mmCIF file of C-alpha atoms in Angstrom:
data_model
loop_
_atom_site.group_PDB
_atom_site.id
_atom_site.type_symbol
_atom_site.label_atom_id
_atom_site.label_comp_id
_atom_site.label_asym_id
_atom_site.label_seq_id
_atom_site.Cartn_x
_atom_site.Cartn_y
_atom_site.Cartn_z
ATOM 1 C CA UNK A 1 23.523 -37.991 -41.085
ATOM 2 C CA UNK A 2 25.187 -37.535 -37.942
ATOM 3 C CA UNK A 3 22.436 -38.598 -35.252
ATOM 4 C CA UNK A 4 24.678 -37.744 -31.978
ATOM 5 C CA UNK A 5 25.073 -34.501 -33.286
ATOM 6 C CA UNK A 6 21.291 -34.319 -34.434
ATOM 7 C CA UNK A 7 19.832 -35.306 -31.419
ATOM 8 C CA UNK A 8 22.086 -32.918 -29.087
ATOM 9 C CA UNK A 9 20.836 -29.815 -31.498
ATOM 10 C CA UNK A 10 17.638 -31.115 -31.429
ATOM 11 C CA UNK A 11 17.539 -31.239 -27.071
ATOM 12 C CA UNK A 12 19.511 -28.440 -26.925
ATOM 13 C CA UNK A 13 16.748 -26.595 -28.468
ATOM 14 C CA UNK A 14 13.864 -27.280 -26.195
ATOM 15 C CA UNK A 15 16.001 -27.892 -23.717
ATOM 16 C CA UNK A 16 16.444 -23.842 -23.543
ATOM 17 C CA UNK A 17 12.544 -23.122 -23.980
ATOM 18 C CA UNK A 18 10.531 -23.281 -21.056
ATOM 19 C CA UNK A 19 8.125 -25.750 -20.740
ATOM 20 C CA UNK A 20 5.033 -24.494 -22.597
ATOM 21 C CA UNK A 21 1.856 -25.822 -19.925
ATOM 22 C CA UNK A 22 -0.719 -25.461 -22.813
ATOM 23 C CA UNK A 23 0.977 -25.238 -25.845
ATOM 24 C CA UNK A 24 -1.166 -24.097 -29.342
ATOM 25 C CA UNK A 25 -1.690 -26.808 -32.370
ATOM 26 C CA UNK A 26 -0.497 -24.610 -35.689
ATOM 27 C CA UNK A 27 -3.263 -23.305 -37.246
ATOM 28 C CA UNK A 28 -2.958 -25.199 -40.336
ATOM 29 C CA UNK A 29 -3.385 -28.424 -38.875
ATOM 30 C CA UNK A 30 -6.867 -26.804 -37.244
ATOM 31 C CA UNK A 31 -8.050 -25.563 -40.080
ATOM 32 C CA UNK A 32 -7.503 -29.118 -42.180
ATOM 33 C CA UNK A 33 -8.698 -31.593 -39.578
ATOM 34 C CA UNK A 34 -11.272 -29.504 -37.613
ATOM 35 C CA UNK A 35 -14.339 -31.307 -39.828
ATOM 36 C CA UNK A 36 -12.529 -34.830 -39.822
ATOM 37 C CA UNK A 37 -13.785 -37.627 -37.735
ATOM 38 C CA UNK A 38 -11.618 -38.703 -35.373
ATOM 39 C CA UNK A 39 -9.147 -41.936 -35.647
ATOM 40 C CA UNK A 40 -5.940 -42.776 -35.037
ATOM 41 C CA UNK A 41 -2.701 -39.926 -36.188
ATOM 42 C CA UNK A 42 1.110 -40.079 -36.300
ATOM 43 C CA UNK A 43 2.516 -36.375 -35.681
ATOM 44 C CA UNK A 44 5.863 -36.417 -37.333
ATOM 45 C CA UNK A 45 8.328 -33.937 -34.831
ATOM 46 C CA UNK A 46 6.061 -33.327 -32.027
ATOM 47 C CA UNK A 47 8.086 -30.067 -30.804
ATOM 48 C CA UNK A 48 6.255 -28.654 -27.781
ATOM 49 C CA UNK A 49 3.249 -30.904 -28.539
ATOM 50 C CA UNK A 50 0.800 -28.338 -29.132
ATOM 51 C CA UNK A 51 -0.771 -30.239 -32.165
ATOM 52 C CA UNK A 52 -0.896 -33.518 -30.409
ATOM 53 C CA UNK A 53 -2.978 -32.172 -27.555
ATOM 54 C CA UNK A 54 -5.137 -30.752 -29.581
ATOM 55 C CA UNK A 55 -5.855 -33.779 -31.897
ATOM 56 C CA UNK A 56 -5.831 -35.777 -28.690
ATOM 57 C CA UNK A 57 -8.624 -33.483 -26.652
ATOM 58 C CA UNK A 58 -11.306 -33.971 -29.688
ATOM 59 C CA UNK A 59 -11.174 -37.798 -29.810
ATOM 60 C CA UNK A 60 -8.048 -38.831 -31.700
ATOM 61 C CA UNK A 61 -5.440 -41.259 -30.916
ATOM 62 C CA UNK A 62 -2.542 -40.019 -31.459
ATOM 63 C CA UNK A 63 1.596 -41.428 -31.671
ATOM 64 C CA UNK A 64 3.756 -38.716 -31.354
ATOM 65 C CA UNK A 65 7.262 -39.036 -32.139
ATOM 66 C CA UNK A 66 10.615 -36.666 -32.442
ATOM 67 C CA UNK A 67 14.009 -36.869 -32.336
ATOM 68 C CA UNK A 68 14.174 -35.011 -28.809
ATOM 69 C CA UNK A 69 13.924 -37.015 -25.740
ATOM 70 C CA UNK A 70 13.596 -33.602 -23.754
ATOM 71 C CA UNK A 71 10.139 -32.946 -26.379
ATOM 72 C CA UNK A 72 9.281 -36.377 -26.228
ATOM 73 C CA UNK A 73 9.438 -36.754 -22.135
ATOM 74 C CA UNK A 74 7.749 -33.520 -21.712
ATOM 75 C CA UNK A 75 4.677 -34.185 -23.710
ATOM 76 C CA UNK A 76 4.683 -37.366 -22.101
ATOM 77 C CA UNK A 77 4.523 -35.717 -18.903
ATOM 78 C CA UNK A 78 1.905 -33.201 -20.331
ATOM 79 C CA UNK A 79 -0.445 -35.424 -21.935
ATOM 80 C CA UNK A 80 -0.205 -37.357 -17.931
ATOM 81 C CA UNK A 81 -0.984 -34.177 -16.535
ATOM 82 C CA UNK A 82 -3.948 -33.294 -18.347
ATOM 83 C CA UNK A 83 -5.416 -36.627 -18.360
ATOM 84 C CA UNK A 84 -4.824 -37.449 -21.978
ATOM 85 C CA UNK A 85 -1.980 -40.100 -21.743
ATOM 86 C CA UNK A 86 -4.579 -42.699 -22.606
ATOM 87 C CA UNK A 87 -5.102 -41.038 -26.189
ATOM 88 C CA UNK A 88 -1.321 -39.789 -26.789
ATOM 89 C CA UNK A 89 2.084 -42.223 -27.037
ATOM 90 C CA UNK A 90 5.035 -40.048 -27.127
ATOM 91 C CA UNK A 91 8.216 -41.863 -29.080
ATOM 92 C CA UNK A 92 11.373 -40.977 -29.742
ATOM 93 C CA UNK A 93 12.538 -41.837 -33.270
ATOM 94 C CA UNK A 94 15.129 -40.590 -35.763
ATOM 95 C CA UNK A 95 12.847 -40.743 -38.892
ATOM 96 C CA UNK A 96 16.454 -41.341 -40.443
ATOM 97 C CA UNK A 97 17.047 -44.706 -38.992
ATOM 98 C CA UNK A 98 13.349 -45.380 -37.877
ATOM 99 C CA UNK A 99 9.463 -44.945 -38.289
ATOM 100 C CA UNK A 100 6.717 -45.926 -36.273
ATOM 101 C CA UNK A 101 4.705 -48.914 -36.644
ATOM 102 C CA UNK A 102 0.913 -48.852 -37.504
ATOM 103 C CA UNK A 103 -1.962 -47.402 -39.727
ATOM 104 C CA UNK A 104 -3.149 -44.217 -39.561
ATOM 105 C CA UNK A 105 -6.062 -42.151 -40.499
ATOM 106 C CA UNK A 106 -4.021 -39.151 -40.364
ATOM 107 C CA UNK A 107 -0.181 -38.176 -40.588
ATOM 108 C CA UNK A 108 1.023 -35.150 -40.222
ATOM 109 C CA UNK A 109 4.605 -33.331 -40.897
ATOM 110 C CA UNK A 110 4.720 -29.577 -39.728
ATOM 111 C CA UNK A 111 7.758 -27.727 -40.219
ATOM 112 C CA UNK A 112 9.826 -30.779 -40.360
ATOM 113 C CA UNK A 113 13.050 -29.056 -41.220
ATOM 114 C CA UNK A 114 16.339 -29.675 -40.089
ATOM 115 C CA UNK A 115 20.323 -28.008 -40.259
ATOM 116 C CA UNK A 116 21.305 -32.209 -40.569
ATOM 117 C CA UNK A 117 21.043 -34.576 -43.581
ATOM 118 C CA UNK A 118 16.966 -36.105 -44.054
ATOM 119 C CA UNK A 119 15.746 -37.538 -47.060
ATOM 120 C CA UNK A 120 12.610 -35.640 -46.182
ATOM 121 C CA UNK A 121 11.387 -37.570 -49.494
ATOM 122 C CA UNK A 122 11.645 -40.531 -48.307
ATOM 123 C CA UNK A 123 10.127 -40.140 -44.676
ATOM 124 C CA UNK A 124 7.123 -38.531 -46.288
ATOM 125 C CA UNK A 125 6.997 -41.533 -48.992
ATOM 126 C CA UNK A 126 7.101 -43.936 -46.086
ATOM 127 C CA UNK A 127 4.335 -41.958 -44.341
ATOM 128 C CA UNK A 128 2.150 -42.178 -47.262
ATOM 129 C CA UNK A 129 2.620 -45.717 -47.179
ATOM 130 C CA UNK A 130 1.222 -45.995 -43.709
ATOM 131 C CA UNK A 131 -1.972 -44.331 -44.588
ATOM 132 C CA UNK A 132 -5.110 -46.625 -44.084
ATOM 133 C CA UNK A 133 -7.305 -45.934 -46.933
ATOM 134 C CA UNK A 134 -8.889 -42.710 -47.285
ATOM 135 C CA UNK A 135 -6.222 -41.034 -44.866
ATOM 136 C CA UNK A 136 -4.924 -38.026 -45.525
ATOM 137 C CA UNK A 137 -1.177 -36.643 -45.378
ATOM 138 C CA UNK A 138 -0.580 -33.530 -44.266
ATOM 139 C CA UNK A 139 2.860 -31.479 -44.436
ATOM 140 C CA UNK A 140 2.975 -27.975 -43.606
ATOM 141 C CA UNK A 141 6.166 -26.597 -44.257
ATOM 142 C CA UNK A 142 7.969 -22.865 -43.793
ATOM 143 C CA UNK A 143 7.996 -21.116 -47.054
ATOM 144 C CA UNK A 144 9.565 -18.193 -45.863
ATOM 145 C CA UNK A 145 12.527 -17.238 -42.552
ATOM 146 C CA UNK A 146 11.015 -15.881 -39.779
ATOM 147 C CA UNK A 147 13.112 -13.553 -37.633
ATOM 148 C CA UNK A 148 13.613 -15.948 -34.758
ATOM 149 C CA UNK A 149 14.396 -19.010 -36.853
ATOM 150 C CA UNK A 150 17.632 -20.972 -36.849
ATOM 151 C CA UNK A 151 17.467 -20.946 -40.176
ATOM 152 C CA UNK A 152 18.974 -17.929 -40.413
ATOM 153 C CA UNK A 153 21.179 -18.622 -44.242
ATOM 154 C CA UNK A 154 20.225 -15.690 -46.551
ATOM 155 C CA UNK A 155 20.140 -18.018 -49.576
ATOM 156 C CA UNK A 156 17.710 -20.249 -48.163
ATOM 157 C CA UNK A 157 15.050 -21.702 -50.628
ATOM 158 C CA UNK A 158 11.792 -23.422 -49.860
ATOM 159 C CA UNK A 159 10.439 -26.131 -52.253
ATOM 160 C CA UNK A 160 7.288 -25.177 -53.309
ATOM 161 C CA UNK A 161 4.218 -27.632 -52.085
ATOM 162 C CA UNK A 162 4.189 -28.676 -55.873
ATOM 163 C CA UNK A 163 7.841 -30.092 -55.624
ATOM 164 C CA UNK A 164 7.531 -31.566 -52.539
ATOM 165 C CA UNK A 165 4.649 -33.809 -53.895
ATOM 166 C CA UNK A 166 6.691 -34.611 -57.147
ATOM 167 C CA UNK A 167 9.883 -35.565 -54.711
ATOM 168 C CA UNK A 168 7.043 -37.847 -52.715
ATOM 169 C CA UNK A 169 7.167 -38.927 -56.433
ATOM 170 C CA UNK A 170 3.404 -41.131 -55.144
ATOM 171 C CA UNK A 171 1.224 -42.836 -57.522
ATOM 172 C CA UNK A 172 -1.567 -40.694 -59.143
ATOM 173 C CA UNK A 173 -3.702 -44.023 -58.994
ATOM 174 C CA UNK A 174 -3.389 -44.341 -55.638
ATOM 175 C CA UNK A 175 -3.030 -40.722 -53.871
ATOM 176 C CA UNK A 176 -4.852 -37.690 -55.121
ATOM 177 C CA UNK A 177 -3.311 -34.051 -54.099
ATOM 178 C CA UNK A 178 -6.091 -32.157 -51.893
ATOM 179 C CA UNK A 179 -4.183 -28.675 -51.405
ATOM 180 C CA UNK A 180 -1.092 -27.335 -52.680
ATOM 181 C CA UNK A 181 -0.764 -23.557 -51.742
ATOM 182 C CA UNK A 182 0.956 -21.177 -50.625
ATOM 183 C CA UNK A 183 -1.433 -19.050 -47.701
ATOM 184 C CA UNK A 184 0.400 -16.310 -45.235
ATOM 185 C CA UNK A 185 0.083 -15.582 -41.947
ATOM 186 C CA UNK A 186 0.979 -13.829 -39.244
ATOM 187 C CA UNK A 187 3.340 -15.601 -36.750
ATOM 188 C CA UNK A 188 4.042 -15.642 -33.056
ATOM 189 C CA UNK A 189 8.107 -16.517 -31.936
ATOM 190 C CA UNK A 190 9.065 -17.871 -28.870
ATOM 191 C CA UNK A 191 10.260 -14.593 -27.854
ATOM 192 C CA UNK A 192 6.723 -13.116 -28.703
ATOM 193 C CA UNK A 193 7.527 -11.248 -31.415
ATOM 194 C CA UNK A 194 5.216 -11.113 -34.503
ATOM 195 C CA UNK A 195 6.170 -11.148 -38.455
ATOM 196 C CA UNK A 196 4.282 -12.408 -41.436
ATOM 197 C CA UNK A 197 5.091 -15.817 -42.751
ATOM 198 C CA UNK A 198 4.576 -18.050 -45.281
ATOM 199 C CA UNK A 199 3.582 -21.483 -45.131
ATOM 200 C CA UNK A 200 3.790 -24.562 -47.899
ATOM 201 C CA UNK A 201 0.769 -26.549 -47.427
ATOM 202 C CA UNK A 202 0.890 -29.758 -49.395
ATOM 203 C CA UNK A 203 -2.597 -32.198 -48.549
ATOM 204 C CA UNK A 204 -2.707 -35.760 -49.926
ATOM 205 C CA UNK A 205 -5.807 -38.226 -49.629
ATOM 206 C CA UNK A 206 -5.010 -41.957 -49.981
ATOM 207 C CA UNK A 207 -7.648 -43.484 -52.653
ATOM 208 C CA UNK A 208 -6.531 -46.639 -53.573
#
């Protein structure tokens, strides 16, 4: 992977979107945790930091990392703002060369997709691994181009949740898939346009 050229795509990209003041957590992350109690959750690629401000106004502490310094400072500076820096830590962190320290109750990877080399296997392995008992993984992943993406290659194909779980490649003994679907839904872009979209929900419960 090349990081210098990673990390300048990755600030370049919300470097050019205004800062969002009250950003939205993505509706599959509300509709999986809404009944959880609260602990403490890593969100893998923060972006604007919509899901972390969410997680963090209804109890939970939450580390949120990406490979952006510009997302990273400015949910740092949000989460100050709005009284909530004592419930979020923002991090910067290639998930190539690093991954934050500590158990969690809850990890969550949405849309963590990328134009550079990841071994998204073995982040999400890794993840797994840092799941207290009884914690739940959560990756949410783009199972279809939307008409803003960057994405924009015609040939483009989205492992299903089902083969992102056998890449994880986890222990049946030891993690139990939740959810493995396929759900649409109708999207909002940055540029407010609207299309229907499908995501690749994938939910795994540590057991053991």
């Amino acid at each position: 992977m090349n990081t210098p050229d990673a990390v300048a795509f990755w600030d370049g990209v919300y470097a050019d979107r205004p800062t969002d003041r009250d950003p939205r957590p993505n509706g599959r992350l509300a509709e999986t945790v809404a009944d959880l109690p609260p602990g403490d959750v890593l969100d893998l690629g923060c972006g604007n930091g919509g899901d972390a401000l969410w997680l963090a106004r209804r109890g939970w502490h939450v580390t949120a990392v990406d490979i952006s310094a510009v997302a990273v400072d400015r949910l740092a500076d949000l989460a100050r703002s709005l009284d909530l820096d004592d419930r979020i830590v923002a991090e910067r962190h290639d998930l190539h060369e690093s991954f934050p320290s500590g158990r969690f109750d809850l990890i969550c990877a949405h849309y963590l997709h990328t134009p550079f080399g990841l071994d998204r296997a073995m982040v999400l392995r890794v993840a797994a691994y840092a799941l207290r008992l009884g914690g739940r993984l959560l990756v949410v992943d783009h199972g279809s181009t939307a008409p803003w993406s960057w994405n924009r290659d015609p040939d483009a194909r989205y492992p299903t949740p089902q083969e992102v779980a056998a890449d994880i490649d986890l222990d049946p003994a030891a993690w139990m898939v939740e959810r493995a679907d396929s759900p649409r839904r109708i999207a909002t872009g940055p540029d407010g346009r609207t299309a229907e979209v499908t995501d690749h929900v994938l939910l795994i419960r540590r057991t053991g």
